[in-house]
Short mmCIF file of C-alpha atoms in Angstrom, two decimals:
data_model
loop_
_atom_site.label_atom_id
_atom_site.label_comp_id
_atom_site.label_asym_id
_atom_site.label_seq_id
_atom_site.Cartn_x
_atom_site.Cartn_y
_atom_site.Cartn_z
CA LEU A 1 13.67 135.52 38.95
CA SER A 2 14.42 132.40 41.23
CA THR A 3 14.50 128.86 39.92
CA GLN A 4 13.36 127.49 43.51
CA GLY A 5 9.93 127.63 44.62
CA ALA A 6 8.33 129.82 46.95
CA ALA A 7 5.12 129.77 49.46
CA LEU A 8 2.99 132.24 48.02
CA ASP A 9 2.61 134.27 51.10
CA GLU A 10 6.50 134.44 51.11
CA VAL A 11 6.29 136.31 48.07
CA TRP A 12 3.78 138.51 49.06
CA ALA A 13 5.19 139.26 52.04
CA GLY A 14 8.04 140.67 49.66
CA ILE A 15 5.65 142.63 47.79
CA LYS A 16 3.21 144.16 50.05
CA GLY A 17 2.85 147.71 49.66
CA LYS A 18 4.40 147.79 46.56
CA ASN A 19 2.78 148.52 42.77
CA THR A 20 4.43 145.78 41.37
CA HIS A 21 3.39 142.38 39.06
CA VAL A 22 4.11 138.75 39.73
CA ILE A 23 4.68 136.17 36.97
CA LEU A 24 4.47 132.79 38.11
CA VAL A 25 6.10 130.08 35.77
CA THR A 26 4.82 126.46 36.75
CA SER A 27 6.32 122.82 35.66
CA PRO A 28 3.73 120.54 34.28
CA GLY A 29 1.76 118.98 36.49
CA THR A 30 1.74 122.31 39.13
CA ASP A 31 -0.98 124.12 39.61
CA PRO A 32 -0.50 126.86 42.43
CA GLY A 33 -4.21 128.29 41.27
CA LYS A 34 -5.70 127.28 45.04
CA GLU A 35 -2.86 128.73 47.20
CA LEU A 36 -3.04 132.07 45.21
CA SER A 37 -6.94 131.90 45.43
CA GLU A 38 -6.50 130.90 49.53
CA LEU A 39 -4.18 133.80 49.54
CA ALA A 40 -6.19 136.40 47.34
CA ALA A 41 -9.27 135.78 50.12
CA GLN A 42 -7.13 137.02 52.57
CA VAL A 43 -5.57 140.04 51.43
CA VAL A 44 -7.49 141.73 48.59
CA ASP A 45 -10.91 142.58 47.97
CA ARG A 46 -11.10 141.39 43.94
CA TYR A 47 -9.63 138.38 42.59
CA LYS A 48 -10.64 137.39 39.52
CA PRO A 49 -9.00 134.09 37.64
CA LEU A 50 -9.17 133.44 33.98
CA ALA A 51 -8.18 130.28 32.18
CA MET A 52 -6.93 131.64 28.50
CA GLY A 53 -7.43 129.81 25.33
CA SER A 54 -9.70 130.67 22.46
CA GLY A 55 -11.37 134.12 22.67
CA GLN A 56 -10.67 134.93 25.89
CA GLN A 57 -8.15 137.85 25.45
CA ASP A 58 -10.81 140.82 25.46
CA ALA A 59 -11.58 139.37 29.00
CA ALA A 60 -8.50 139.28 30.15
CA LEU A 61 -7.80 142.86 28.61
CA ASP A 62 -11.05 143.99 30.48
CA LEU A 63 -10.06 142.41 33.80
CA ILE A 64 -6.82 144.26 34.11
CA ARG A 65 -7.63 147.30 33.17
CA THR A 66 -10.62 147.12 36.01
CA ALA A 67 -7.95 145.53 38.11
CA ALA A 68 -5.42 148.35 37.44
CA ARG A 69 -8.15 151.28 37.79
CA GLU A 70 -9.69 149.82 40.79
CA GLY A 71 -7.50 147.63 42.54
CA GLY A 72 -7.58 143.82 42.87
CA TRP A 73 -5.52 140.58 41.40
CA VAL A 74 -6.23 139.01 38.25
CA CYS A 75 -4.74 135.50 37.44
CA LEU A 76 -4.02 134.22 33.81
CA PHE A 77 -4.11 130.49 33.11
CA ASN A 78 -2.61 128.74 30.53
CA LEU A 79 -0.83 131.48 28.88
CA HIS A 80 1.24 129.21 26.49
CA LEU A 81 -2.67 128.44 24.56
CA VAL A 82 -2.13 132.52 23.49
CA ALA A 83 1.50 132.79 23.34
CA SER A 84 1.13 134.81 20.38
CA TRP A 85 -0.93 137.91 22.46
CA LEU A 86 1.32 138.34 25.21
CA PRO A 87 3.10 141.01 23.66
CA CYS A 88 -0.08 143.03 23.93
CA LEU A 89 -0.04 142.76 27.46
#
């Protein structure tokens, strides 16, 4: 874990070719969504962002299962809204 910020392209360079997960923990007022979307457009065919909230858990699981099966990235935003659901991941 790093407490220092890192550019997402640097993170990608460090994990490229590995089957791994990345968890971004952000501070209030920060949003890596645009940078992540731009990086995804360059390096993957499938990128699906999803803002979590009431009733989005099944949609999130479907996106994750599809990405695991077919490849691609899934970005779940606002996980603090569904903290009790996180063990399902």
